[in-house]
XYZ file of C-alpha atoms in Angstrom:
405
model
C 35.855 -22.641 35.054
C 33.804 -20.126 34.989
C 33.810 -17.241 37.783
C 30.399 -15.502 38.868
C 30.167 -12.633 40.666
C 27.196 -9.929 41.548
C 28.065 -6.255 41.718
C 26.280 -3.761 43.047
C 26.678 0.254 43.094
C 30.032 1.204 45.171
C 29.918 5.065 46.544
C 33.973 4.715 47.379
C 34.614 6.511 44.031
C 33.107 10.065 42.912
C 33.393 10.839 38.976
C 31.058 12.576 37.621
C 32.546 12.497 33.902
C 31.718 9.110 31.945
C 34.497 7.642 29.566
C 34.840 8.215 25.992
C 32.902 5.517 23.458
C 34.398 4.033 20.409
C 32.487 6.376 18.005
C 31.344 9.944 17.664
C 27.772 9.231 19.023
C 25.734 10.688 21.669
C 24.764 7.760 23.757
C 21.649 9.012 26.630
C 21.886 7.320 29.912
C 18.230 6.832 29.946
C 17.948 3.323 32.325
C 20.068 2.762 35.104
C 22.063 -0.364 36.012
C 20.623 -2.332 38.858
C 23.031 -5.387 38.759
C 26.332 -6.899 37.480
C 27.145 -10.886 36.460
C 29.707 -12.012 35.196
C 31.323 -14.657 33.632
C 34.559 -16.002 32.356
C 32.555 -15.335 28.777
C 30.416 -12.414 29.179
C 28.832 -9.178 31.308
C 25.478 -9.186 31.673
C 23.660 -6.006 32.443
C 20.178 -6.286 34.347
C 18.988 -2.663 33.604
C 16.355 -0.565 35.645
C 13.440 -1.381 33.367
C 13.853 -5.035 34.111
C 15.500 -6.164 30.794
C 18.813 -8.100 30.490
C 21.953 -7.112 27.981
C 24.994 -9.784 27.557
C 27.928 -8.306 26.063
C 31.052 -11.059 25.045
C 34.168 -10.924 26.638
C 36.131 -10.434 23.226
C 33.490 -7.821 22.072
C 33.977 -5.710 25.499
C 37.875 -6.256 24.826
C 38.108 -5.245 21.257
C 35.697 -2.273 22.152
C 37.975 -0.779 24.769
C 37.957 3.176 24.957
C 41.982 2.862 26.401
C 44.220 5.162 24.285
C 46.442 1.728 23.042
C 42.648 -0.440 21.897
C 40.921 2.909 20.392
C 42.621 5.857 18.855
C 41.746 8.340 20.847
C 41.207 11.275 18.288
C 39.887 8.627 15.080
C 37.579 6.350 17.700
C 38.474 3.984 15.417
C 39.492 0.295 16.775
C 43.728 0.303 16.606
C 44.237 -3.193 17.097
C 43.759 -6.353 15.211
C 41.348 -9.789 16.606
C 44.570 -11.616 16.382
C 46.290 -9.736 19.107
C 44.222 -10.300 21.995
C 44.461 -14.294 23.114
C 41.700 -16.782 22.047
C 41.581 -17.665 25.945
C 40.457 -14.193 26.666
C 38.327 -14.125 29.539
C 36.633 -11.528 32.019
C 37.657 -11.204 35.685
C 35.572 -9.179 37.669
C 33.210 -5.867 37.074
C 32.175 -3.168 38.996
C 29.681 -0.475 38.891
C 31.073 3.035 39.355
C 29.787 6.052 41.514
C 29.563 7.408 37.796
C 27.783 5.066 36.159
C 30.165 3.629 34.396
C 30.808 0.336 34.254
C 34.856 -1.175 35.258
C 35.453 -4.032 33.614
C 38.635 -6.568 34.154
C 40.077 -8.899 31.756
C 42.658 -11.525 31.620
C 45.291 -10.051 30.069
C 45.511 -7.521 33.254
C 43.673 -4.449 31.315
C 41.023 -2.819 33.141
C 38.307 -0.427 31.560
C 35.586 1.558 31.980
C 32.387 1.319 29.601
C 29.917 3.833 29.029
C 26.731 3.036 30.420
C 24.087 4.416 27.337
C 26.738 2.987 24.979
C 26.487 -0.566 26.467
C 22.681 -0.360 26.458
C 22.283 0.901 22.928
C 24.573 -1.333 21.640
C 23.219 -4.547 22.977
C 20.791 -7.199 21.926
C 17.554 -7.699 23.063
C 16.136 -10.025 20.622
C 15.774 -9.649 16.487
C 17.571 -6.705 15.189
C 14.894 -5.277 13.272
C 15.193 -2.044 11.700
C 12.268 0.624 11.145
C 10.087 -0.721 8.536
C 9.354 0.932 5.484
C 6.481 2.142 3.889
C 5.413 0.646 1.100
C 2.189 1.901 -1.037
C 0.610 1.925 -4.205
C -1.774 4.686 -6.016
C -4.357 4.588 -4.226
C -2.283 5.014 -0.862
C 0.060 6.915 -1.450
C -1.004 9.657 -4.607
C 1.270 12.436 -4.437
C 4.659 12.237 -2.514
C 5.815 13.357 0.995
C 5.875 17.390 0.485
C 7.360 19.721 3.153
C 7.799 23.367 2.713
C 11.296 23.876 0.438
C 12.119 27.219 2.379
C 11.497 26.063 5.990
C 13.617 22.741 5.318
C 17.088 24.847 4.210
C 16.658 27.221 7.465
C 15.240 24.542 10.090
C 17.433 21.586 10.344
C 14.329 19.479 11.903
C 12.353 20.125 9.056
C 15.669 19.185 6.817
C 15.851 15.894 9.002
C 11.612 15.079 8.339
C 12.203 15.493 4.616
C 15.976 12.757 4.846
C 13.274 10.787 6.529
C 10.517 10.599 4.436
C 12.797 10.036 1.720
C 14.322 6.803 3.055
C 10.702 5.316 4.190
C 8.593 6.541 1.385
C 11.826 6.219 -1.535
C 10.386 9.628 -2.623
C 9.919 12.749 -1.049
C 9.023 16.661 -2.446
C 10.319 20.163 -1.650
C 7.993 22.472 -2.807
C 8.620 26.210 -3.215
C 11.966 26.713 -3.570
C 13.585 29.808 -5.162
C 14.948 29.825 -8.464
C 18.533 29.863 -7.707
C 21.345 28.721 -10.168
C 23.855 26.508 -7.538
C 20.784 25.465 -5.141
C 20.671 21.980 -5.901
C 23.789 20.767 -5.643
C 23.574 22.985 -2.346
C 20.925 20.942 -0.827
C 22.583 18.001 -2.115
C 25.900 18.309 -0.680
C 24.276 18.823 2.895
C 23.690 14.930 2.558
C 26.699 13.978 0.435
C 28.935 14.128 -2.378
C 27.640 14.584 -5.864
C 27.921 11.214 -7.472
C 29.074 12.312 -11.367
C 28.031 9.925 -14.452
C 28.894 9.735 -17.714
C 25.630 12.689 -18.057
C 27.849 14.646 -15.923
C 28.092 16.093 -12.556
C 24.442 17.582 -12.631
C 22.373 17.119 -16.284
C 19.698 19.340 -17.411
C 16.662 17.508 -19.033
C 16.155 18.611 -22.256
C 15.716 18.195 -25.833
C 18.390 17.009 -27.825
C 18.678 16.656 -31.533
C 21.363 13.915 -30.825
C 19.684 12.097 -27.455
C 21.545 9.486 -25.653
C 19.171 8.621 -23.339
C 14.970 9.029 -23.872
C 14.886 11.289 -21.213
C 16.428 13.712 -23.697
C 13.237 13.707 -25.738
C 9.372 14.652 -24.909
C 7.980 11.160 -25.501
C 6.489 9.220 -22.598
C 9.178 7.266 -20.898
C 8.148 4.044 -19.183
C 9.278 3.556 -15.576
C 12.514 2.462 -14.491
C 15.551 3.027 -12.193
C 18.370 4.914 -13.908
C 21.882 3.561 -14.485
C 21.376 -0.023 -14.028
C 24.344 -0.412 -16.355
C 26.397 0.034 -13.454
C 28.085 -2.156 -10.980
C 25.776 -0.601 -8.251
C 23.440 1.933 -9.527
C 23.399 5.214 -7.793
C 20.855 5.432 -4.835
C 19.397 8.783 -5.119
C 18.301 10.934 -7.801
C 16.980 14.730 -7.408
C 14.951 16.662 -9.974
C 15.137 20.242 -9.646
C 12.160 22.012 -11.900
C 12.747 25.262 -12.762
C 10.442 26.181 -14.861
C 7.610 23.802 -16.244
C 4.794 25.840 -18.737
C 4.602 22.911 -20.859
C 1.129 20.654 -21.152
C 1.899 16.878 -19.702
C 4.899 15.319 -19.166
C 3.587 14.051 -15.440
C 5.970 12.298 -13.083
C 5.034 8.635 -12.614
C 6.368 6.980 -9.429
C 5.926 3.693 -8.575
C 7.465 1.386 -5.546
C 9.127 -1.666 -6.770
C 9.444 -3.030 -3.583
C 5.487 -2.948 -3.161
C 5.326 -4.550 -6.483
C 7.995 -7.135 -5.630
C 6.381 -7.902 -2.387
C 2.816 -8.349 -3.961
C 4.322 -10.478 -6.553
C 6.314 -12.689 -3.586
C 2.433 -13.207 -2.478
C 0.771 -13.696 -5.460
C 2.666 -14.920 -8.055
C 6.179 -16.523 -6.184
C 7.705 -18.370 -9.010
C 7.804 -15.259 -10.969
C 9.627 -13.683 -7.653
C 11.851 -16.591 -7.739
C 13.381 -15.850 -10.941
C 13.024 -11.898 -10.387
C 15.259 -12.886 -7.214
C 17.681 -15.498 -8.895
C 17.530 -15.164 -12.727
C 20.185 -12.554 -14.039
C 19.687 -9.388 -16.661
C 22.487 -7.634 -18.473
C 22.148 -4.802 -18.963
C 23.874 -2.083 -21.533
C 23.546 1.621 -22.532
C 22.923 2.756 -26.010
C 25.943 5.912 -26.334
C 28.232 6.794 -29.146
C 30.802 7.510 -26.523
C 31.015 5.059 -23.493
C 29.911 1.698 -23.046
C 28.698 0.460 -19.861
C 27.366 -3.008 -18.272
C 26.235 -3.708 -15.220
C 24.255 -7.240 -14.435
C 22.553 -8.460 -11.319
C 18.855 -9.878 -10.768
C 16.138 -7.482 -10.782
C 14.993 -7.530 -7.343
C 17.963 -7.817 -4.406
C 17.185 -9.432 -1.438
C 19.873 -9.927 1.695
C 20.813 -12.945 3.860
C 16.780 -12.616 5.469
C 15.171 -12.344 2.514
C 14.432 -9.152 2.758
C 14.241 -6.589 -0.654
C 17.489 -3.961 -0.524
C 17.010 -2.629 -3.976
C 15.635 -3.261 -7.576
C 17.500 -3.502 -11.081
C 14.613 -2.997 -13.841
C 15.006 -0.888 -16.981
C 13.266 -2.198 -19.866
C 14.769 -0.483 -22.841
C 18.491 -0.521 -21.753
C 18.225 -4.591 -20.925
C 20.650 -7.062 -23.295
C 19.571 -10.021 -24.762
C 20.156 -12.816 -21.874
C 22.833 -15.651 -22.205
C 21.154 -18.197 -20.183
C 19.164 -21.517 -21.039
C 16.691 -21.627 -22.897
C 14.514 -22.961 -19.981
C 16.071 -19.832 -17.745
C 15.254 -17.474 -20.805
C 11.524 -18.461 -20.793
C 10.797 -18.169 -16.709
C 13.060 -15.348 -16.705
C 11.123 -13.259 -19.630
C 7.590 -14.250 -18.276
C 8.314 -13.041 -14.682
C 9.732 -9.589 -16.207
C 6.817 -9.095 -18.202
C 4.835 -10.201 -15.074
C 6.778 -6.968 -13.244
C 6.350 -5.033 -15.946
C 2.757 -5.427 -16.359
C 2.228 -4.326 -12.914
C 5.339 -1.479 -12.542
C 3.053 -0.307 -15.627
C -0.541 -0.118 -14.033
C -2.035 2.610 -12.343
C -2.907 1.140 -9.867
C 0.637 1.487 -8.726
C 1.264 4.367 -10.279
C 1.782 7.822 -8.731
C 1.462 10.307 -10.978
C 1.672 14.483 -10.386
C 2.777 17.564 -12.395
C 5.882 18.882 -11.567
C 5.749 22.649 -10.778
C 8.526 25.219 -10.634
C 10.411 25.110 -7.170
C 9.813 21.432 -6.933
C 12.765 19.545 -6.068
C 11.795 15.577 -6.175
C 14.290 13.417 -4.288
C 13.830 9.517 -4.787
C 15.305 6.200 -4.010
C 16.970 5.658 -7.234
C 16.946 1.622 -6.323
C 13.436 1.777 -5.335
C 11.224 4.141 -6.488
C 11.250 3.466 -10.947
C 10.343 6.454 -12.452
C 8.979 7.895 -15.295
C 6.915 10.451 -17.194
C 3.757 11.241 -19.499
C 5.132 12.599 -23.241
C 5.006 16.016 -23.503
C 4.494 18.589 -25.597
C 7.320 20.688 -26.010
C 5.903 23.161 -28.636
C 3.688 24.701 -25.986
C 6.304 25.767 -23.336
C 9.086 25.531 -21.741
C 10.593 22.548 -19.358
C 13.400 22.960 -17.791
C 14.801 20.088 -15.015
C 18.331 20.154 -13.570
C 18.969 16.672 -12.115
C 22.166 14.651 -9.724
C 22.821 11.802 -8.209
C 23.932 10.737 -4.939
C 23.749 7.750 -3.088
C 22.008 6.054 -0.152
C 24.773 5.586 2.406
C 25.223 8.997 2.381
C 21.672 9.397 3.087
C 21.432 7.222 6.522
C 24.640 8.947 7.460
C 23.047 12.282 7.454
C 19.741 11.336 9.273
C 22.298 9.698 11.768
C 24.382 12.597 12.282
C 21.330 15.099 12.614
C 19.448 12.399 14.925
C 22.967 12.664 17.121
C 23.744 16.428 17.153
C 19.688 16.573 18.422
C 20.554 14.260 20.801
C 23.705 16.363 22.189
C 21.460 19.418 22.029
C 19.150 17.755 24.304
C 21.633 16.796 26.660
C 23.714 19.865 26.971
């Protein structure tokens, strides 16, 4: 049977410090609780700007800050679902002089909860996260630039350019110094270097004995790089050191704006570009690589969370014939438009560029080149999305601490 109870604000307790959170966030107190209910199931919060949080009895439990629930120096949880009983239930709750909120269970532990943690990690409807920007030519021509210099001293400015690069999939430094080391510098402040079998950081050049087109001045038709993989790598930055030579323009384009176009306008070529699945294979002396999936990912909502097109390292398909048909027609359908301008951004690189991009988003390619009348020289490395999010996280919270402290 379920108990109910309403708590309001006791003064017979001063604290002033609130307890510890299971993570390494910075969690603002910016609404105040005005009431307590509970159940034998679940807390609910009614908050100072009139909304209401529920928080499960099991999710409360697991999410304990005690020393013997949490590790106190890893925040990580340090027990298992299957040790706390399926009967679990809560038992009372009360609001502390603190803030904090004391919460009882059934198994005779009592804890306090963090009042900004409990709000920011409730529900209050769909989960949605901040939307992406998605553009073609015309609306988006050149990519997001922000001063090169200002970024590596000013950490906000650092934090605008992580941004841009996870809503846009592309985003510029311009003006940088020429500096053997810097990239992988400025790479390493978001993550490790993800190595490949071009090695830990490539230089595009000319080869006499290419492995890859990018090793050559002919135009190169857009694509992501590494699909051969079991998950490509995320990110890709192009460092240009020096650039004298005529052509050879970057050419961005988003293949989620394509995709998303093509889910409107054409949906049974999305269906396959969803469901039907590519092989696909690199062309080296020394390694040999596969990596297969369809070449647009969606998640459990439908929703696009990365694209797996390369048209000159593709395989030839073991499918149907009836599969092989649909599944040709919509990638010639994607291809048509990834090859368009009207989804094409295109710019000249200049010295003291460095071009970050969504490496499972943003295909890219270039204009041929011609490499009699200059030189062009582009260091390049790869790194990888989580490690992005992590860093705007971690600069979003150590803002957030400043702000507080």
């Amino acid at each position: 049977m379920s108990v109910y109870v309403v708590c309001r604000r006791k003064e017979d307790r001063t604290m002033t410090a609130l307890p510890i959170t299971p993570d390494f966030d910075v969690w603002p107190v910016d609404h105040q609780v005005q009431s307590l209910d509970v159940s034998s199931e679940a807390l609910t919060i009614t908050w100072s700007d009139g909304r209401k949080s529920a928080h499960h009895a099991l999710l409360l439990r697991e999410n304990s800050p005690d020393p013997v629930t949490t590790h106190p120096k890893a925040r990580e949880m340090a027990i298992g679902p299957e040790e706390l009983a399926e009967d679990l239930c809560l038992t009372g709750a009360e609001l502390r002089a603190s803030g904090a909120i004391s919460v009882t269970f059934s198994d005779g532990l009592t804890s306090e909860y963090h009042p900004g943690w409990l709000r920011g990690t409730a529900w209050f409807g769909d989960d949605t996260p901040e939307p992406l920007v998605l553009w073609t030519a015309a609306e988006q021509p050149e990519p997001p630039t922000f001063n090169g210099p200002a970024a590596l001293d000013d950490p906000a400015v650092f934090l605008d350019w992580l941004e841009a690069l996870h809503v846009y999939g592309v985003a510029r430094l311009r003006g940088l110094p020429q500096q053997d080391g810097l990239l992988e510098q400025i790479v390493t402040r978001i993550g490790p270097v993800r190595e490949s079998n071009f090695g830990r950081q490539y230089v595009l050049e000319i080869k006499d004995d290419p492995d890859s087109q990018a090793y050559t001045s002919g135009a190169l038709l857009q694509h992501i790089d590494l699909p051969t993989r079991e998950l490509p790598f995320g990110l890709q930055f192009l460092y240009m050191r020096e650039n004298t030579t005529t052509g050879g323009e970057g050419l961005y384009v988003d293949a989620y704006r394509v995709a998303e176009d093509m889910r409107t306008a054409q949906p049974e070529h999305f269906h396959s570009l969803i469901t039907d699945v590519w092989e696909y294979n690199n062309r080296a002396k020394t390694s040999d690589y596969r990596g297969r999936g369809p070449v647009v990912e969606t998640d459990a909502t439908g929703a696009i969370t990365g694209v797996r097109y390369n048209t000159f390292l593709r395989a030839p398909m073991k499918a149907p014939l009836e599969v092989q048909a649909r599944a040709y027609k919509a990638y010639r359908a994607f291809s048509e438009r990834a090859q368009s301008p009207e989804y094409q951004m295109k710019f000249r690189y200049e010295a003291g560029d460095l071009l970050a991009f969504d490496n499972r988003r943003a295909l890219h390619g270039r204009a041929g080149y011609d490499a009699k009348g200059g030189a062009r020289f582009i260091e390049g490395i790869y790194a990888d999305r989580d490690d992005l999010h992590s860093r705007i996280r971690t600069l979003k919270r150590q803002f957030r601490a400043d702000s507080v402290s």
